[in-house]
Coordinates of C-alpha atoms and ligand atoms in Angstrom, one line a residue:
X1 CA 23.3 -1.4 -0.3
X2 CA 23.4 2.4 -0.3
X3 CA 23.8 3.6 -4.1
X4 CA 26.1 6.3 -3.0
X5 CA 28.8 3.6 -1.7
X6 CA 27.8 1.8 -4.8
X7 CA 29.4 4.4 -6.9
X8 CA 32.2 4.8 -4.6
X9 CA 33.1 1.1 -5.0
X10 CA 32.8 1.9 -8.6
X11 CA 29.7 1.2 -10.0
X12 CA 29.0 1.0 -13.7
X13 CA 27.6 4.5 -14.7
X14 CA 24.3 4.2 -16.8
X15 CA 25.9 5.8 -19.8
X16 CA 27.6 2.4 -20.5
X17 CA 24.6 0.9 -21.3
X18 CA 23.0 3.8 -23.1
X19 CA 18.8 4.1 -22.9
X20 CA 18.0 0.9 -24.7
X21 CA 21.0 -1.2 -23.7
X22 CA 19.5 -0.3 -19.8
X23 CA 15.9 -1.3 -20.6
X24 CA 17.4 -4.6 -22.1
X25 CA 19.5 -5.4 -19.5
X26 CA 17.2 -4.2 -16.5
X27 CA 14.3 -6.7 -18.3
X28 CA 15.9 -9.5 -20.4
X29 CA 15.1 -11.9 -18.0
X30 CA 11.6 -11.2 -17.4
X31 CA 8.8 -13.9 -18.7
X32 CA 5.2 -13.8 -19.0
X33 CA 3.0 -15.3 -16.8
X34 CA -0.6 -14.5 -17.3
X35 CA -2.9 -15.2 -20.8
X36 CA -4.2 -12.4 -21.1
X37 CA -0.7 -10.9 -21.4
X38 CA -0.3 -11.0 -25.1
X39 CA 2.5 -9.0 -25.6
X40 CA 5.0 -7.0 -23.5
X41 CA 8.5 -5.3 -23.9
X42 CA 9.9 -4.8 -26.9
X43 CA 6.4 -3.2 -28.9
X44 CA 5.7 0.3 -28.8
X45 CA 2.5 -0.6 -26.5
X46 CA 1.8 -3.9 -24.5
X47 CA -1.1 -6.1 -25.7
X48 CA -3.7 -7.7 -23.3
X49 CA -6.8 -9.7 -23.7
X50 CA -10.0 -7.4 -22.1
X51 CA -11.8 -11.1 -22.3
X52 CA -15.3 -10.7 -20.7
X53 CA -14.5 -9.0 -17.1
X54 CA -14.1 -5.0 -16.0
X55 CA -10.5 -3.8 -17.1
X56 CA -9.1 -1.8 -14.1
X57 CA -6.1 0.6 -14.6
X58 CA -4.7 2.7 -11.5
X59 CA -1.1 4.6 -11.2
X60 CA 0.6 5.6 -8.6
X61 CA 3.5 7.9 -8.4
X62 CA 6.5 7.6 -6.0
X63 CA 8.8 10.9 -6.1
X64 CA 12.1 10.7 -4.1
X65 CA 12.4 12.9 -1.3
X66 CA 8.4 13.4 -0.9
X67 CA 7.5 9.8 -0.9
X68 CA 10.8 7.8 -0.2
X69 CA 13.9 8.7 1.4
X70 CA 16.9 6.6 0.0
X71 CA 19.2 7.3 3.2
X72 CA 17.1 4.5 5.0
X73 CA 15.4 2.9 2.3
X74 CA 16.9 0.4 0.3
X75 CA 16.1 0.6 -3.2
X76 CA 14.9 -3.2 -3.5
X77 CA 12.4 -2.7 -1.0
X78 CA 11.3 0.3 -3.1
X79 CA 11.0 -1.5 -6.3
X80 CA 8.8 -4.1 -4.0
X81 CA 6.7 -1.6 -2.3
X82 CA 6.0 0.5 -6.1
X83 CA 4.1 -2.4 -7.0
X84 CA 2.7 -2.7 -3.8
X85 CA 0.7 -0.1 -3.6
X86 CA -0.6 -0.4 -7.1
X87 CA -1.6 -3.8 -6.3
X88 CA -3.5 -3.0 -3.4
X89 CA -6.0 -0.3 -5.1
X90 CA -6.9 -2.8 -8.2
X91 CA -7.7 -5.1 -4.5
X92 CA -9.6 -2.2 -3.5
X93 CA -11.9 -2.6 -6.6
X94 CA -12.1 -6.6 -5.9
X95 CA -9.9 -6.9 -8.5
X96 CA -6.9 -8.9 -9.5
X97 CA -3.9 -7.4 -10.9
X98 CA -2.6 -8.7 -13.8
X99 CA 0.0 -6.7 -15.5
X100 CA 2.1 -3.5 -14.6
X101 CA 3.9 -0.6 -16.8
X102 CA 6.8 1.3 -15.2
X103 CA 8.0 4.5 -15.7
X104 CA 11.4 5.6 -14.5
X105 CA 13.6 9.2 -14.3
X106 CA 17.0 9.1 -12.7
X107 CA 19.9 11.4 -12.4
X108 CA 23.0 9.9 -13.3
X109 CA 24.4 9.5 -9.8
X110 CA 22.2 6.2 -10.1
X111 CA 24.3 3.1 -11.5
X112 CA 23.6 -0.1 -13.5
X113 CA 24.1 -1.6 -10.2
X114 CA 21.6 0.6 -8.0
X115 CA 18.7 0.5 -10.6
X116 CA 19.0 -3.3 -11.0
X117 CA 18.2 -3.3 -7.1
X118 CA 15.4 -1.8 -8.0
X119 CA 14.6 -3.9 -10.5
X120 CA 15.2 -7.2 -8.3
X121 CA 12.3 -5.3 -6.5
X122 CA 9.5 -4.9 -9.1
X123 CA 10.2 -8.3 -10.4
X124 CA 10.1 -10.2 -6.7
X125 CA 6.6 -8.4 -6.2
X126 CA 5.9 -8.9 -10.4
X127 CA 6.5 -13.0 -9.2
X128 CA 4.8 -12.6 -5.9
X129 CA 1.4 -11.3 -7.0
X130 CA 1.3 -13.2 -10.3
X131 CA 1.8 -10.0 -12.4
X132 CA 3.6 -9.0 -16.0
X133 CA 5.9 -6.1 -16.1
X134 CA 5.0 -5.4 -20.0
X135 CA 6.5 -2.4 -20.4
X136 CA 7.3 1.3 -19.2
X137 CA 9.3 4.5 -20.3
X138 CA 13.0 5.5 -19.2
X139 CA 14.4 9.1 -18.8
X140 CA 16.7 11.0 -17.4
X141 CA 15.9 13.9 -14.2
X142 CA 18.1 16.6 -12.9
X143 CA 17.3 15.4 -10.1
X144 CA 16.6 12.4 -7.9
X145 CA 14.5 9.3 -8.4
X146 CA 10.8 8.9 -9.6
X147 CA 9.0 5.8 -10.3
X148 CA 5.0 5.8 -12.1
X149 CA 3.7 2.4 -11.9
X150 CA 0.4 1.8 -13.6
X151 CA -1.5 -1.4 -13.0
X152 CA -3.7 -3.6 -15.7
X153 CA -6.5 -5.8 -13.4
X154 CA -9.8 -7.5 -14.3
X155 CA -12.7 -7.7 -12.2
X156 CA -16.0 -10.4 -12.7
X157 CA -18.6 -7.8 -13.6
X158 CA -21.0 -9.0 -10.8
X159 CA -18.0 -8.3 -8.3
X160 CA -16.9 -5.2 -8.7
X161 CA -16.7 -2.9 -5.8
X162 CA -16.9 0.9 -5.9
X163 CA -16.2 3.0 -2.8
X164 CA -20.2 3.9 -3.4
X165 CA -22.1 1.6 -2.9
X166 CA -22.3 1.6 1.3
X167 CA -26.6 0.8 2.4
X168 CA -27.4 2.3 6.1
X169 CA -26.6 -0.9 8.2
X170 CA -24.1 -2.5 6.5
X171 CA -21.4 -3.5 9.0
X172 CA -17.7 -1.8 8.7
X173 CA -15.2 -4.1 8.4
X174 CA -11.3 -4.3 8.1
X175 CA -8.2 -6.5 7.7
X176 CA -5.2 -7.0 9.4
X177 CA -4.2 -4.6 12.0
X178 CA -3.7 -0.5 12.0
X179 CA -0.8 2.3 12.6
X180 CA 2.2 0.1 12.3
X181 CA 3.4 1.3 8.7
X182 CA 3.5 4.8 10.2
X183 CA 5.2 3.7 13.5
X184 CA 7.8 1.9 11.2
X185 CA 8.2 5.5 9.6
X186 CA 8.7 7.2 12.9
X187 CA 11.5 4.6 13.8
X188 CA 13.5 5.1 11.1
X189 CA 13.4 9.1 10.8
X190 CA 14.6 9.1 14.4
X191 CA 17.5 6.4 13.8
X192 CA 18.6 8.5 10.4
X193 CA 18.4 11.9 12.5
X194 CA 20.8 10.2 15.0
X195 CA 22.6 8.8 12.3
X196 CA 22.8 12.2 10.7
X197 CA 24.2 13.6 14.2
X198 CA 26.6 10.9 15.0
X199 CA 27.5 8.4 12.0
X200 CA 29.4 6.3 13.8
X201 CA 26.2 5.2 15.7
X202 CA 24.6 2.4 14.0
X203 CA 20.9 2.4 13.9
X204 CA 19.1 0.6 16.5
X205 CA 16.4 -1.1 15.0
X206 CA 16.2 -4.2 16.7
X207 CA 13.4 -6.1 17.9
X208 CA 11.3 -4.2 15.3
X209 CA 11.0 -6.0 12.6
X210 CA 7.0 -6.0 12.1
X211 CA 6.4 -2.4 12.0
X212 CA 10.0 -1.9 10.2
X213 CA 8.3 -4.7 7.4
X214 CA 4.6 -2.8 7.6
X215 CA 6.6 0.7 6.4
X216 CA 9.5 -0.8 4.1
X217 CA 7.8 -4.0 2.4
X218 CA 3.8 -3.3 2.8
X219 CA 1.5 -6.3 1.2
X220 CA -1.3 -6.1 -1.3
X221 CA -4.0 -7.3 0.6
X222 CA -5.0 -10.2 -1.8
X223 CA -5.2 -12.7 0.6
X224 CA -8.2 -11.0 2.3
X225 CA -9.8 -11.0 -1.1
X226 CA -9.3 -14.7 -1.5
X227 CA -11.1 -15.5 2.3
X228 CA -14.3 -13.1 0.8
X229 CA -14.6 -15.1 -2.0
X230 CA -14.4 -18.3 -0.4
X231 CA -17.2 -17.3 2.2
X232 CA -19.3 -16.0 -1.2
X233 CA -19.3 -12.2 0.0
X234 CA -18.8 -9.2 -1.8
X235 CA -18.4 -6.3 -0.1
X236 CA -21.1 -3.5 -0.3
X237 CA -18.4 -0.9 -0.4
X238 CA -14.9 -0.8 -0.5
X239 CA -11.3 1.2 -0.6
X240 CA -7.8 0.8 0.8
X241 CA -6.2 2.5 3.7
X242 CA -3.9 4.3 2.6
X243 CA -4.2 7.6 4.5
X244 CA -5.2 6.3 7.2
X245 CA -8.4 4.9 9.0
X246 CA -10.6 7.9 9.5
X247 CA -10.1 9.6 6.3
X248 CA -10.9 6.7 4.3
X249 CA -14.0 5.8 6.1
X250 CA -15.1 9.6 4.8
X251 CA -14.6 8.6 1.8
X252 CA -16.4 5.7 1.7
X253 CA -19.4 7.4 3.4
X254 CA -19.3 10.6 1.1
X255 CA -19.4 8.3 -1.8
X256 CA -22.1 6.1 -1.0
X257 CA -24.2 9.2 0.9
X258 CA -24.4 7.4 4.2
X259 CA -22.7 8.3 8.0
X260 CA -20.5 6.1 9.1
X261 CA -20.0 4.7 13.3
X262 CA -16.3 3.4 14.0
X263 CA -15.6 2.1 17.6
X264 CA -12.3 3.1 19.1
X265 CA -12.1 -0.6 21.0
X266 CA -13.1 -2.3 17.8
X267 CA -9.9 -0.4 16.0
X268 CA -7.1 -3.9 15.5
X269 CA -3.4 -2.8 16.8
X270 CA -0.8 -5.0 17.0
X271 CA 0.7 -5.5 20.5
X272 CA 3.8 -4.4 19.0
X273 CA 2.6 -1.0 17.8
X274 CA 1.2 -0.6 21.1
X275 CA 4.2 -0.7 23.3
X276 CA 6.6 1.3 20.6
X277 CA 3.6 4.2 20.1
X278 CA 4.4 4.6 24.4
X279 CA 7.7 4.7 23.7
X280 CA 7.3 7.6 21.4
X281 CA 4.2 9.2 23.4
X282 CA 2.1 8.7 20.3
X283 CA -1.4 7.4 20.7
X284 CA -1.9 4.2 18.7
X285 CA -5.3 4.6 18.0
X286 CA -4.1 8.2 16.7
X287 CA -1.3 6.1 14.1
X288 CA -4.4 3.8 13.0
X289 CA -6.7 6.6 12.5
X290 CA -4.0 8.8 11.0
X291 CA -0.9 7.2 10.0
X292 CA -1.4 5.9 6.9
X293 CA 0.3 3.4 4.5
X294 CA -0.9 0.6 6.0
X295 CA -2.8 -0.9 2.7
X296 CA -4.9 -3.1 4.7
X297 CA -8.8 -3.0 3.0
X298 CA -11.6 -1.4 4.5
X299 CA -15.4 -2.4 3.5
X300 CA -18.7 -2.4 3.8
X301 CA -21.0 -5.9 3.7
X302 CA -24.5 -6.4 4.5
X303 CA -25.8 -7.8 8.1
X304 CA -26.9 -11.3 7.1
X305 CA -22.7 -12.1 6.3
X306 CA -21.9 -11.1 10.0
X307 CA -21.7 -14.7 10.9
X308 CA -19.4 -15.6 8.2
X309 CA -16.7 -13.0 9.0
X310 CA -17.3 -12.8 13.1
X311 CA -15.0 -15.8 14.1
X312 CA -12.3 -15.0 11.4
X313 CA -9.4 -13.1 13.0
X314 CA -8.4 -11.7 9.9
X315 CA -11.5 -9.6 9.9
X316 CA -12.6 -6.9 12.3
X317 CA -16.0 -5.6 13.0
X318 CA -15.7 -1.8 13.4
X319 CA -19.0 -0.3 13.2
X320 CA -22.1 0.1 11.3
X321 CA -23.5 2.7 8.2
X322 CA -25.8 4.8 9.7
X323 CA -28.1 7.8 7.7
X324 CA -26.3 10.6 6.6
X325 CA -28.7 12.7 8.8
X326 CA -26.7 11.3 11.6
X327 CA -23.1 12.3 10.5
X328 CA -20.1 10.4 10.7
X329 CA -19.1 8.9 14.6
X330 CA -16.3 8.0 16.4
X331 CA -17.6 6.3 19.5
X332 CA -14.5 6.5 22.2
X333 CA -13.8 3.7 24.9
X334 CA -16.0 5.3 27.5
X335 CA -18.8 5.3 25.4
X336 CA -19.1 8.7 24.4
X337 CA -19.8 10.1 21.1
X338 CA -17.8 12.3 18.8
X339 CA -17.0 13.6 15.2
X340 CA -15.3 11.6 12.8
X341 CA -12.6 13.7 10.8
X342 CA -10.2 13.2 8.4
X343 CA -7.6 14.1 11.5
X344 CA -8.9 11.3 13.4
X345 CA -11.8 12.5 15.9
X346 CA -13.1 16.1 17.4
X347 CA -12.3 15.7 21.0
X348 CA -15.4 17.6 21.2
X349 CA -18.2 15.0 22.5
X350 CA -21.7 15.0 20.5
X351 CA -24.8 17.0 22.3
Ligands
ADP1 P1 9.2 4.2 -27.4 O1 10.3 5.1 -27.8 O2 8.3 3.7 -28.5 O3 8.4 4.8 -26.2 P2 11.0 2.9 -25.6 O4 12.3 2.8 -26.3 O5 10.7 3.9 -24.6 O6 9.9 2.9 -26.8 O7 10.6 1.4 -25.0 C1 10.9 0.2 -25.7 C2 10.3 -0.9 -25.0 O8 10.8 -1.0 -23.6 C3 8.8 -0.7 -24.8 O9 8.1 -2.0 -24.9 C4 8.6 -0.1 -23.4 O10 7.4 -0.5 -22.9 C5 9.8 -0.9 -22.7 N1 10.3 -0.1 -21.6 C6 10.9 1.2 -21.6 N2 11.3 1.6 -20.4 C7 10.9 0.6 -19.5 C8 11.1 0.4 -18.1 N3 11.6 1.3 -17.3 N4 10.7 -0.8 -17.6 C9 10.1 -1.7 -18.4 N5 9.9 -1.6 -19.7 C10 10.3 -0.5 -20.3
MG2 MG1 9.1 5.2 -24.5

């Protein structure tokens, strides 16, 4: 539901509540889940348990207008995706996340009603990836909508992953499939524009749903996590895409001092992403390398795992860590070699 009809059909202005009446009512139904979680609301700090692992903390920062555009997406989805994110860098670390702190500003052309559709949000994902909303801070803006979320995890001390820690001939490896986040972004800033133009057009988003899910309702990649730990690997290196496949493989190689090779055919897109990137003349090995937001994992593990992770098709072999000496590569599909940058690649081909 759009908040702005929401307020039209008469929706109960936050006032009602006042600041501690919202938090109350936005949270009264929320119940810990995890041990370690030893207090939440209702203190003036949460309590956890550090116990004998790493203690992670990461926050991320969602301002409307610059990272969200409420015309096309609903706040729900938001509230999902906020967590998200979070989620996905304590997976980054090989982590689990196990508690989350939000902090929200809001004009007051947000209701009760809209805010609790955010809330429905946060507390699916809170249920979904086993985590404890204990606590947060609530304020007004003069403006629009932001949302912190900061994220408690715990990592074994013999598993933790850094983005630094890449050996010349590890193999590059990474989950899922690429570009489809940013081609679900491109879908719906062309259906609002024609929306904008003509509103008595409605959107046609059909037969989208995948890339339309990939941009509105992303994943933590903790499944992935799960497999590695089954097949006893832990990952040399590792980090999350969220920029976008090229400039986080720079990362990873500037942090652990090593080039890095990726293989243009070895890059995973859905058939899906293929066919819509024609439709809007994008190259889709240009959304994998570029888009972004796809929160899929990308790592580093030594040679002697390759026969573990070969066969699984959530997995994909993309290259290799080479010496720095020879730079970072982007090997296209007709075998040449070129520059790996944060843009993508340097059409330029390697002497
Ligand atoms: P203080 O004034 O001490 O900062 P608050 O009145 O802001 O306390 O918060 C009271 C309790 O409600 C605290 O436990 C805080 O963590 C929690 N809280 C405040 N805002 C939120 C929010 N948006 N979501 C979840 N919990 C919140
Ligand atoms: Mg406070």
């Amino acid at each position: 539901m759009n908040i702005f009809e929401d307020k039209k059909r008469g929706g109960t202005s936050i006032e009602t509540l006042g600041e501690f009446g919202l938090i109350d009512y936005l949270t009264k139904d929320i119940k810990i889940k995890n041990k370690c979680s030893i207090l939440g609301i209702g203190d003036d700090a949460a309590v956890v348990d550090t116990r004998k692992k790493y203690r992670l903390v990461s926050t991320d920062l969602l301002i409307e207008n610059i990272h969200f555009d409420l015309a096309y997406v609903p706040l729900k989805h938001l509230g999902y995706k906020s967590v998200s994110v979070n989620v996905s860098d304590i997976c980054a670390m090989n982590g689990n996340a196990k508690q989350i702190t939000i902090g929200l500003a809001m004009s007051n052309r947000f209701t009760v009603e809209a805010l609790e559709e955010l809330y429905e949000g946060f507390k699916l994902a809170c249920e979904h990836y086993g985590v404890d909303l204990v606590g947060g801070d609530t304020t007004s803006s003069t403006s629009g909508l932001m949302i912190s979320v900061t994220v408690l995890g715990e990592v074994e001390k013999d598993k933790i992953t850094y983005r630094s820690g890449a050996s010349v001939h590890d193999l590059v490896v990474c989950t899922g499939d690429l570009g489809a986040a940013y081609l679900g972004l491109q879908l719906l800033n062309r259906e609002n524009e024609i929306f904008k133009d003509n509103p008595k057009i409605q959107p046609d988003l059909t037969g989208n749903d995948y890339v339309l899910r990939r941009q509105l309702k992303p994943e933590a990649p903790i499944k992935y996590l799960e497999i590695l730990s089954e097949l006893g690997i832990v990952p040399s290196s590792m980090i999350d895409i969220s920029d976008g496949l090229s400039s986080e493989a720079l990362h990873l190689s500037k942090s652990s001092n090593v080039g890095i090779t990726i293989y243009e055919d070895k890059i995973p897109i859905d058939y899906t992403v293929m066919n819509l990137a024609n439709t809007f003349n994008l190259n889709p090995i240009t959304c994998a390398l570029s888009g972004g937001e796809d929160y899929e994992l990308l790592f580093t593990i030594a040679q002697e795992h390759y026969e573990k992770l070969k066969k699984d098709p959530d997995f994909t072999i993309l290259g290799f860590i080479n010496d720095i000496s020879e730079g970072n590569n982007f090997i296209s599909k007709d075998g040449s070699s070129h520059t790996l940058t944060a843009q993508g690649w340097n059409p330029m081909k390697k002497a």
